[in-house]
Structure formats: structure tokens, C-alpha cells
Amino acid sequence: MDIKPIIDTLNTGLFIDGQWRSAEGGKSIEVHNPATGETITTVADGSAADAEAAIRAAGEAQADWAATAPRERAEILRRAFELLTERADDIAAVMTAEMGKPFAESKGEVAYGAEFFRWFSEEAVRFDGEYAQSADGKTRVMVSREPVGPCILITPWNFPLAMGTRKIGPAIAAGCTMVFKPAKLTPLTSFMLVDALIDAGLPAGVLNVVTSDSARRVVTPWMESGIARKVTFTGSTEVGVNLLKQAADSVMKTSMELGGNAPFVVCDDADIDKAVAGAVQAKMRNGGEACTSANRLFVHSSVAEEFSTKLADRLGSMRVGNGLDDGTEVGPLVDQDALDKVSSLVDDAVAKGAKVLTGGKRIEGKGFFFDPTVITDVPADCEIRTTEIFGPVAPIVTFDTDDEAIALANETEFGLASYLFSENLERALGLADRLEAGMVGLNTGLVSNPGAPFGGVKMSGLGREGGKVGIEEFLEIKYIATPRS
Ligand code: NAP
């Protein structure tokens, strides 16, 4: 698939106050294809001064934007949903080229990401307030919801469209203006997202986008601006913790979607074929580069051999290659660092006694490819048991009792997604209650859903995105008291 004609039509500058412009000094950064190592194009390398211009524009646009009718905001989102859907093939091709996931998965992400715009177009006209009289009958208590104000949006490279729409959708619905910094590895998908919003009629200043070689150079002026009232971040726990510390200085509202270390528990009464299909989905979606990815598979010892053999057969037969080629099921990892990290986690486990059922090594040659891998008998002191793998590797550990399974699953500082397979509903719900996680996939390997509250507990984050509560993150409560006569 030739993506050059699409790339040639893209705006790749900074988008500030309704205008595309170059970065200060005309600086740019290269965007690479992880399947080939080739440079796709260059995008603007924003400076601190560019970032300041962006947050000023967001601040100046806030009052007018907050005053627009909810229906107007809803209709912009609805049109943008339709434009993303119409442009799905082009967006997916560009996403695959810059991020690596197979084209079919990129199309799936466009559909998933666009749904956040449709969902929040419907929510924009539905958020309400409260009215009550005080207990002594002397006061009218009126409670309304207002937009928080200008928001800072920071997104990662692994879901370059959906992580943006999951924040932009509710911010638009609530009436907040935004400054947005997409990941430097995958800015092109974000530009296509911005184009859809511009074409849908988003007013100048509401969304301002700055790409940069240095995240800190752009984000710090925003955090210290005194203009932004909220930061919503998706990315690593380490960066999230730093942002929380910075946000404290101005008592800024925060939403944090951070790292995961998802347990995938297979009970002795599970339907093994269903569990294997769920594991393929939970492990191999996005090539394992997902915060929800099954990171540690805990399987009852009585079914471990059957489960491991079937999973290894499935992963071992997946076609690895350039995501733009027909039939590719697993693309490359995003860069050399990601490949080195996955390799070293597997090497460490094998050196400590883990057995490789399939895969286990990087694929030599162009691009950052790692063989889909299943390892068993993974000792407790392996780094892979505590670290987010972010690659196509399934480490399997056995257990004998439910208590043991729960202890293993919860033995992590993270708490984003978790998965549980059992055909006994009562037992499964009891175990789900005991999992320390924001989300539980019960007999399914997929939890992401625009209509559901996505988010984690413990070091996996604060707040929820999507669902009915998603818009609350962008609203402040105001209470007006007036005497009752
Ligand atoms: P990352 O390194 O934390 O980067 C995420 C974003 O933060 C990027 O835009 C990055 O910019 C920016 N950033 C980096 N350093 C920063 C700083 N000092 N101040 C402000 N912003 C900074 O994470 P990643 O490697 O892109 O993404 C993978 C991580 O995201 C994994 O841990 C994964 O679990 C997590 N994730 C979580 C969810 C969720 O919903 N919970 C969803 C997807 C991913 P640059 O691109 O310029 O570095």
C-alpha cells in the first residue's frame, strides 16, 4: 500500500488559534516507519514559545466556547465522527505506517476511536444539575456543572487516534478548550484527527496542537501557565507521577491513565478454547503494546498443559510482518528500545529457568520484529513477572487454589485491566470482586468500550475515561444558594 499520496496532503505543522504554522525557527522532527526504518515525513518541532502561544489561545477561547450551546458542540462531534469514519482507510494506513500495527487493527482503532466522538456527542446534551431545598427549608440549593476550563492533553503512541478522541470528545462535550501534545513517534494520526475536527467546524482556539522533540519543553510551560485548569495524561506511570507533582503546584485537576500489568486467570472450570481465544485477544491486540495487555497468565495446574499448548500453537502460527502487507497479523514493535526491552525480559526469564514453547527471539533484519512467544515455568524472581512487557510475549505461571490465584494476580503495584475465565458464574463474580483492578474481563479478552468507564486503581491511574462518568472529569460543580421565602 502506497501512503505517499496521503502523506503529501497532510498538514504537519503546529495548529494554534485556528491556523497551521511552522515551529519557531522552522525546526522539525522525523517520523519513521518501524517496519522498515524509513523516514515517512517530518513534523514541526515546537518550542517553549510555541507552547505558550498555544495555551494563550486556549485561554482566550475558553469563555466563548463554554457559552456555546451544548447542541452545537454535540453536532461538531457528530460530524467529526462521520468524517473519521469516512476517512478510516487513509487514517488506518497512516497509523500503520507510523506505529506498526496491522492495517486491519488500525481500522479497528479508527472505528473504536471515532465512537468516542459519537458517544460524547450524545452526552454533551445530557449532563444535568440538581435542585433541592435545604433541610431547614430556608434555602434553595441549585447545583450546576460547568466546564473545568482549558485542559492539557498528553497522549502516547500505542493508540494514536483513540487516546486522543477519548480525551478530546468529552472536553468538547463539556465546553473545555485544549492544548494537545501527541506522542512524537505517532503525530501523523493526530493531525488527521485534527483535520476531521476542523472540517467539522471546531472554532479557532478550542483545540491547539503542538508536537515536539522534547515533551518537557512544551508541557512545562503549560503546567506553569496559570491558564490550564486540568491535565489529562495517558502514558507511563513514571511520567504520570511527575505530572501529578507539577499539577499540585497549581492545584490542577488531573486524570491519569497509566501503566498496567494485567493478570489473566484461567480457572480449572474454564472453557479452555474460549480462554485461549481470550488470551490471544488480550495478549496480541496491538502486538502486546497495550496498557490492557495480558502481562501475566495464571493457569490452574490441571489445565495448564492444554492451555499452554493451544496458546503456543495459535501464537506460533501468527503471521509477522509489515502491517501494510495483506495477511499480516503481528506488526513490528515501535522502536529499537522497545525491541531491546522485550528481548532482555525474555532472555532474563530463560536464563532463570523459563521454558520457551514458541518464539523467544527477535527477528533479524529490517524493522523491530519479535516472534510471538509463549514461555512457561517462569520463576518468581524474573523481571517479566513485575514489568509491563509491551510486546508479544505470554509468560505462564500455574496455581492450585483460588486464593493463590488472587494473591498472584494482586501481587503488583498496578491495577488497570484483569481477566478471568471460569464457567461458574458465582465463583467468577466472587473472584472478580477480589481482583485489585479498575476493569475485569470476565470470559472475554477485550474490555475497551466507549460506553464503559476505562481506568485503573493503584499505580495505574486516577479517574475514568469513557462511559457516563467520562464527561465528569471535564466538569466542575457549582452550587448557588438563594433564600426561600
Ligand atoms: P510515555 O513515555 O509516558 O509518553 C506518553 C506521552 O507523554 C507522550 O506524549 C510523551 O511525549 C509524553 N511525555 C514524555 N515525557 C514527558 C514529560 N516529562 N512531561 C510531559 N510529557 C511527557 O509513555 P509511552 O511510552 O508513550 O506509552 C506507553 C505507556 O502508556 C505504557 O506504560 C502504557 O501502559 C501506558 N498507556 C496507558 C493507557 C491507559 O489508558 N491507562 C493507555 C495507553 C497506554 P514523547 O512522545 O515526546 O516522548
XYZ file of C-alpha atoms and ligand atoms in Angstrom:
533
model
C 0.000 0.000 0.000
C 1.494 3.375 -1.021
C 0.804 6.005 1.626
C 2.812 8.805 -0.018
C -0.227 10.422 -1.715
C -1.954 10.631 1.687
C 1.147 11.969 3.443
C 1.557 14.630 0.750
C -1.835 16.113 1.642
C -1.225 16.253 5.423
C -0.673 19.369 7.482
C 2.347 18.621 9.672
C 2.878 21.959 11.404
C 1.587 23.293 14.707
C -2.112 24.091 14.941
C -2.585 27.193 17.082
C -5.576 29.516 17.282
C -7.155 28.005 14.185
C -4.032 28.283 11.995
C -1.406 25.802 10.856
C 2.050 27.276 11.306
C 5.722 26.273 11.390
C 7.605 25.812 14.608
C 9.737 28.686 15.872
C 12.941 28.625 13.812
C 11.379 26.184 11.330
C 12.614 23.154 13.288
C 11.245 19.703 12.550
C 11.407 16.083 13.704
C 11.391 12.930 11.602
C 8.657 10.308 11.747
C 9.770 6.719 10.999
C 8.110 3.516 9.875
C 9.025 0.836 12.462
C 8.555 -1.958 9.908
C 11.188 -0.583 7.527
C 13.137 2.056 9.433
C 12.366 4.532 6.625
C 11.537 8.178 7.264
C 7.895 8.864 6.395
C 7.975 12.656 6.698
C 8.872 15.412 9.145
C 6.632 17.338 11.540
C 7.050 20.592 13.451
C 9.350 20.577 16.496
C 7.518 23.027 18.757
C 9.415 25.336 21.130
C 8.501 26.702 24.553
C 7.367 29.935 22.854
C 5.103 27.912 20.531
C 3.662 26.130 23.573
C 2.998 29.465 25.287
C 1.169 30.747 22.198
C -0.979 27.590 22.225
C -2.037 27.845 25.872
C -2.781 31.575 25.464
C -5.055 30.742 22.527
C -6.843 28.092 24.613
C -7.254 30.554 27.486
C -8.654 33.286 25.229
C -11.142 30.925 23.551
C -12.470 29.412 26.805
C -15.264 31.833 27.707
C -16.888 31.880 24.255
C -16.561 28.127 23.897
C -18.134 27.492 27.304
C -21.032 29.712 26.229
C -21.838 27.734 23.050
C -24.991 25.659 23.100
C -24.421 22.017 24.056
C -26.230 21.032 20.850
C -23.685 22.977 18.776
C -20.806 21.185 20.475
C -22.614 17.859 20.058
C -23.073 18.415 16.343
C -19.394 19.204 15.795
C -18.529 15.917 17.485
C -21.113 14.029 15.472
C -19.774 15.447 12.177
C -16.210 14.629 13.230
C -17.324 11.043 13.996
C -18.721 10.779 10.483
C -15.584 12.261 8.887
C -13.288 9.892 10.794
C -15.476 7.000 9.680
C -15.405 8.153 6.026
C -11.633 8.604 6.161
C -10.955 5.335 8.013
C -8.872 3.694 5.267
C -6.490 6.641 4.898
C -6.150 7.200 8.632
C -5.553 3.491 9.249
C -2.866 3.324 6.559
C -1.006 6.278 8.071
C -1.414 4.858 11.583
C 0.064 1.532 10.480
C 2.953 3.270 8.745
C 3.965 5.312 11.788
C 3.070 2.895 14.592
C 3.360 -0.591 13.068
C 0.104 -2.375 13.953
C -1.542 -4.353 11.127
C -3.842 -2.352 8.852
C -6.958 -4.268 9.996
C -6.180 -3.396 13.626
C -5.618 0.246 12.695
C -9.048 0.264 11.062
C -10.432 -1.234 14.247
C -8.842 1.586 16.209
C -10.331 4.231 13.902
C -13.789 2.720 14.487
C -13.170 2.497 18.266
C -11.653 5.989 18.448
C -14.410 7.598 16.360
C -17.009 6.064 18.690
C -15.810 8.346 21.496
C -16.917 11.307 19.384
C -20.329 9.745 18.763
C -20.708 8.758 22.433
C -19.781 12.216 23.742
C -21.887 13.962 21.100
C -24.777 12.162 22.794
C -23.545 13.018 26.315
C -22.994 16.732 25.514
C -26.727 17.415 25.725
C -27.412 15.114 28.684
C -25.396 16.364 31.669
C -27.653 17.999 34.205
C -27.723 19.607 37.640
C -29.706 19.305 40.877
C -32.236 21.359 42.762
C -33.172 20.949 46.405
C -34.364 22.918 49.393
C -32.152 22.924 52.467
C -33.125 20.796 55.452
C -34.435 23.820 57.363
C -36.489 24.897 54.343
C -34.889 28.349 54.195
C -32.549 27.991 51.195
C -32.826 26.945 47.570
C -29.822 24.761 46.695
C -29.054 24.839 42.983
C -26.214 22.718 41.645
C -24.938 23.090 38.091
C -21.972 21.749 36.167
C -19.527 23.984 34.337
C -16.547 23.247 32.123
C -13.326 22.918 34.120
C -11.526 25.335 31.790
C -8.516 24.974 29.500
C -7.124 21.426 29.565
C -3.710 19.941 28.818
C -3.962 16.680 26.849
C -0.957 14.346 26.523
C -1.219 11.025 24.674
C 1.018 8.001 23.966
C 1.984 6.366 20.664
C 0.296 2.984 21.086
C -3.300 4.036 20.255
C -2.593 7.316 18.452
C -6.191 8.020 17.469
C -8.287 6.562 20.286
C -6.214 8.023 23.124
C -6.804 11.439 21.552
C -10.541 11.081 20.902
C -11.098 9.622 24.390
C -9.939 12.982 25.807
C -10.968 15.436 23.085
C -14.527 14.029 22.870
C -15.508 14.715 26.491
C -13.561 18.009 26.582
C -15.556 19.317 23.601
C -18.812 17.986 25.033
C -18.153 19.704 28.371
C -17.104 23.024 26.787
C -13.376 22.978 27.599
C -10.647 24.343 25.335
C -7.457 22.342 24.920
C -3.749 22.210 24.266
C -2.773 18.807 22.929
C 0.633 17.141 22.706
C 0.564 13.844 20.818
C 3.463 11.377 21.091
C 6.401 12.291 18.878
C 6.555 8.737 17.428
C 2.996 8.955 16.020
C 1.972 12.560 15.323
C 0.515 11.980 11.840
C -2.613 10.176 13.010
C -3.247 13.074 15.398
C -3.002 15.574 12.559
C -5.655 13.613 10.652
C -7.825 13.692 13.762
C -7.405 17.466 13.982
C -8.273 17.825 10.284
C -11.561 15.997 10.888
C -12.427 18.383 13.734
C -11.533 21.456 11.677
C -13.682 20.186 8.807
C -16.474 19.515 11.307
C -16.446 23.201 12.267
C -14.491 23.381 15.529
C -13.907 27.103 16.247
C -10.407 28.595 16.344
C -8.570 28.310 19.663
C -10.628 25.415 21.032
C -8.032 22.774 20.147
C -4.365 23.726 19.831
C -1.805 21.099 18.874
C 1.939 21.212 19.460
C 4.302 18.390 18.511
C 7.836 18.476 19.816
C 11.044 16.537 20.118
C 11.011 17.433 23.812
C 7.776 16.771 25.688
C 9.048 18.608 28.733
C 9.835 21.753 26.714
C 6.196 22.008 25.683
C 4.346 20.614 28.683
C 6.178 22.505 31.439
C 5.122 25.962 30.166
C 1.554 24.660 30.014
C 1.687 23.274 33.547
C 3.164 26.545 34.849
C 0.990 28.862 32.739
C -1.641 29.601 35.336
C -4.139 29.230 32.461
C -4.653 25.452 32.350
C -7.113 24.049 34.919
C -6.738 20.359 34.155
C -4.170 17.900 32.867
C -5.297 14.614 31.358
C -2.480 12.215 30.619
C -2.192 8.736 29.135
C 1.230 7.152 29.292
C 3.766 5.660 31.644
C 3.354 5.753 35.415
C 6.749 7.438 35.779
C 5.751 10.465 33.678
C 2.277 10.498 35.258
C 3.747 10.757 38.752
C 5.889 13.712 37.658
C 2.862 15.453 36.182
C 0.896 14.895 39.401
C 3.692 16.601 41.341
C 3.684 19.533 38.908
C -0.112 19.744 38.996
C -0.013 20.099 42.781
C 1.691 23.491 42.457
C -1.432 24.986 40.906
C -3.978 22.545 42.426
C -4.863 21.458 38.926
C -7.485 18.768 38.324
C -5.887 15.570 36.977
C -6.838 12.409 35.104
C -4.152 9.764 34.804
C -4.346 6.687 32.567
C -1.070 4.966 33.379
C 0.720 1.653 33.024
C -0.704 -1.816 33.597
C 0.460 -5.324 34.496
C -2.733 -7.249 33.774
C -3.234 -10.721 35.256
C -5.066 -13.277 33.102
C -6.511 -16.024 35.329
C -7.715 -19.345 33.903
C -9.611 -21.476 36.433
C -9.891 -25.257 36.307
C -13.546 -24.960 35.228
C -12.797 -22.575 32.333
C -13.764 -23.358 28.751
C -10.175 -23.739 27.525
C -10.843 -22.872 23.884
C -12.644 -19.722 24.989
C -9.761 -18.890 27.338
C -7.184 -19.394 24.578
C -9.169 -17.137 22.219
C -9.415 -14.554 25.024
C -5.683 -14.795 25.692
C -4.871 -14.262 22.013
C -7.071 -11.159 22.059
C -5.809 -9.806 25.391
C -2.170 -10.560 24.581
C -1.855 -9.890 20.871
C -4.085 -6.840 20.365
C -1.684 -4.103 19.277
C 1.118 -6.720 19.251
C 1.048 -6.661 23.045
C 1.775 -2.915 23.094
C -1.364 -2.089 25.090
C -1.820 -0.978 28.687
C -4.579 -3.616 28.951
C -2.377 -6.377 27.562
C -2.393 -9.694 29.469
C 1.018 -9.460 31.096
C 0.997 -12.438 33.478
C -1.046 -15.565 32.701
C -2.010 -17.613 35.767
C -3.438 -21.012 34.816
C -4.760 -23.765 37.092
C -2.244 -26.620 37.077
C -4.892 -29.163 35.962
C -5.491 -27.315 32.661
C -2.098 -25.642 32.210
C -0.699 -28.082 29.678
C -3.738 -27.964 27.402
C -3.991 -24.172 27.639
C -0.248 -23.578 27.068
C -0.034 -25.958 24.102
C -3.082 -24.431 22.397
C -1.898 -20.875 23.029
C 1.595 -21.690 21.715
C 0.074 -23.274 18.570
C -2.003 -20.161 17.954
C 0.752 -17.602 18.605
C 3.352 -19.694 16.769
C 1.244 -19.652 13.607
C 0.599 -15.898 13.522
C 1.991 -14.124 10.501
C 4.505 -11.436 11.479
C 5.336 -8.664 9.013
C 4.818 -5.146 7.727
C 1.341 -4.095 8.863
C 0.617 -2.634 5.416
C 1.032 -6.073 3.768
C -2.063 -8.251 3.304
C -2.422 -11.043 5.834
C -0.119 -9.594 8.488
C -1.363 -10.446 11.981
C 1.520 -9.043 14.056
C 3.477 -5.913 13.178
C 6.819 -4.638 14.473
C 7.428 -3.137 17.898
C 7.504 0.619 17.841
C 11.271 1.222 18.059
C 14.663 -0.234 18.898
C 14.293 0.490 22.633
C 11.024 -1.441 22.754
C 12.610 -4.394 20.929
C 15.653 -4.422 23.230
C 13.426 -4.303 26.316
C 11.243 -7.240 25.225
C 14.326 -9.282 24.247
C 16.022 -8.673 27.567
C 12.892 -9.615 29.566
C 12.673 -12.934 27.709
C 16.430 -13.586 27.972
C 16.303 -12.929 31.736
C 13.375 -15.361 32.185
C 15.039 -18.076 30.105
C 18.351 -17.648 31.952
C 16.437 -18.164 35.228
C 14.793 -21.398 34.023
C 11.670 -20.481 31.992
C 10.838 -22.819 29.078
C 10.136 -21.430 25.604
C 7.130 -23.123 23.944
C 7.219 -20.887 20.872
C 9.152 -17.838 19.686
C 11.571 -16.381 22.197
C 13.675 -14.220 19.933
C 13.834 -11.086 17.821
C 13.614 -11.453 14.060
C 16.835 -10.310 12.415
C 16.732 -7.848 9.522
C 14.967 -4.551 8.870
C 12.376 -3.324 11.357
C 11.767 -4.066 15.031
C 10.151 -7.513 14.947
C 9.851 -10.014 17.804
C 8.439 -13.519 17.403
C 5.128 -14.126 19.216
C 6.273 -16.011 22.310
C 4.880 -18.312 24.981
C 7.047 -19.180 27.992
C 6.132 -21.422 30.921
C 7.612 -22.248 34.344
C 8.529 -18.602 34.818
C 10.242 -18.217 38.224
C 9.006 -15.528 40.613
C 12.262 -13.558 40.524
C 12.082 -12.877 36.763
C 11.740 -9.238 35.784
C 8.952 -10.205 33.364
C 6.696 -11.007 36.365
C 6.781 -7.380 37.578
C 7.414 -5.282 34.446
C 4.958 -4.184 31.773
C 6.224 -6.229 28.779
C 4.653 -4.181 25.964
C 5.343 -6.908 23.413
C 4.031 -10.237 22.055
C 5.183 -12.407 24.952
C 2.896 -14.548 27.140
C 4.503 -15.769 30.390
C 2.527 -18.618 32.012
C 2.591 -19.487 35.722
C 0.483 -22.230 37.352
C -1.611 -22.132 40.541
C -3.610 -24.671 42.567
C -6.161 -22.734 44.624
C -8.353 -19.663 44.110
C -6.623 -17.888 46.985
C -3.268 -18.490 45.349
C -4.550 -17.140 42.017
C -5.856 -13.964 43.633
C -2.648 -13.426 45.605
C -0.564 -13.806 42.427
C -2.880 -11.542 40.419
C -2.817 -8.779 43.036
C 0.934 -9.030 43.662
C 1.642 -5.859 41.675
C 1.636 -2.123 42.208
C -0.578 -1.787 39.106
C -4.341 -2.254 38.787
C -5.654 -1.447 35.319
C -7.180 -4.407 33.437
C -7.515 -8.005 34.608
C -9.046 -11.100 33.016
C -10.738 -14.129 34.490
C -12.020 -17.303 32.822
C -14.414 -19.663 34.615
C -17.708 -21.276 33.591
C -19.089 -20.963 37.137
C -20.667 -17.516 37.248
C -20.984 -17.282 41.022
C -17.365 -18.284 41.569
C -16.202 -15.976 38.765
C -18.026 -12.944 40.173
C -16.644 -13.694 43.636
C -13.109 -13.802 42.241
C -13.715 -10.654 40.139
C -14.671 -8.832 43.349
C -11.285 -9.741 44.808
C -9.168 -8.576 41.853
C -7.497 -5.221 42.532
C -8.134 -3.672 39.136
C -10.249 -0.944 37.576
C -11.540 -3.366 34.932
C -12.219 -7.103 34.775
C -12.747 -9.021 31.541
C -14.904 -11.979 32.570
C -14.660 -14.710 29.918
C -13.519 -12.067 27.428
C -10.147 -10.726 26.379
C -11.430 -7.248 25.499
C -12.553 -4.603 27.985
C -12.247 -1.403 25.916
C -15.643 0.111 25.129
C -16.513 3.799 24.601
C -19.655 3.403 26.724
C -17.770 1.968 29.717
C -15.586 3.673 32.337
C -11.973 2.888 31.417
C -9.294 3.359 34.065
C -7.201 1.892 36.815
C -6.522 1.737 40.540
C -3.234 1.733 42.465
C -0.314 2.986 40.300
C -2.407 2.582 37.127
C -4.110 5.902 37.484
C -6.780 8.302 38.651
C -10.147 8.977 37.045
C -12.034 7.261 34.244
C -12.374 7.850 30.503
C -15.469 6.923 28.502
C -18.885 5.910 29.736
C -21.261 8.211 31.570
C -18.557 9.306 34.006
C -16.109 10.297 31.238
C -17.551 13.788 30.903
C -17.495 14.381 34.681
C -13.704 14.555 34.517
C -14.077 17.777 32.484
C -16.782 19.398 34.619
C -16.688 21.366 37.851
C -19.626 21.577 40.223
C -21.076 24.972 41.152
C -23.645 25.414 43.890
C -25.788 28.528 44.105
C -27.633 29.289 47.337
C -30.561 31.679 47.467
C -33.091 32.320 50.247
C -36.521 30.756 50.016
C -39.310 32.984 51.118
P 5.328 7.922 27.969
O 6.778 7.824 27.670
O 4.924 8.218 29.355
O 4.770 9.024 26.958
C 3.417 9.384 26.923
C 3.300 10.828 26.496
O 3.924 11.646 27.484
C 3.995 11.142 25.189
O 3.273 12.131 24.504
C 5.336 11.688 25.657
O 5.968 12.526 24.735
C 4.900 12.469 26.887
N 5.976 12.722 27.837
C 7.154 12.063 27.977
N 7.878 12.629 28.969
C 7.151 13.667 29.448
C 7.370 14.649 30.465
N 8.479 14.663 31.185
N 6.405 15.566 30.684
C 5.276 15.556 29.964
N 5.010 14.661 28.982
C 5.932 13.723 28.732
O 4.552 6.599 27.565
P 4.581 5.842 26.167
O 5.827 5.030 26.110
O 4.303 6.770 25.049
O 3.288 4.904 26.307
C 3.327 3.677 26.913
C 2.758 3.749 28.321
O 1.439 4.285 28.276
C 2.617 2.368 28.934
O 3.032 2.391 30.269
C 1.117 2.105 28.841
O 0.642 1.188 29.788
C 0.559 3.469 29.021
N -0.803 3.536 28.481
C -1.831 3.629 29.372
C -3.138 3.660 28.897
C -4.284 3.754 29.857
O -5.391 4.062 29.402
N -4.104 3.506 31.139
C -3.387 3.615 27.522
C -2.310 3.520 26.647
C -1.016 3.488 27.153
P 7.044 11.935 23.696
O 6.307 11.133 22.734
O 7.639 13.121 23.092
O 8.024 11.132 24.497
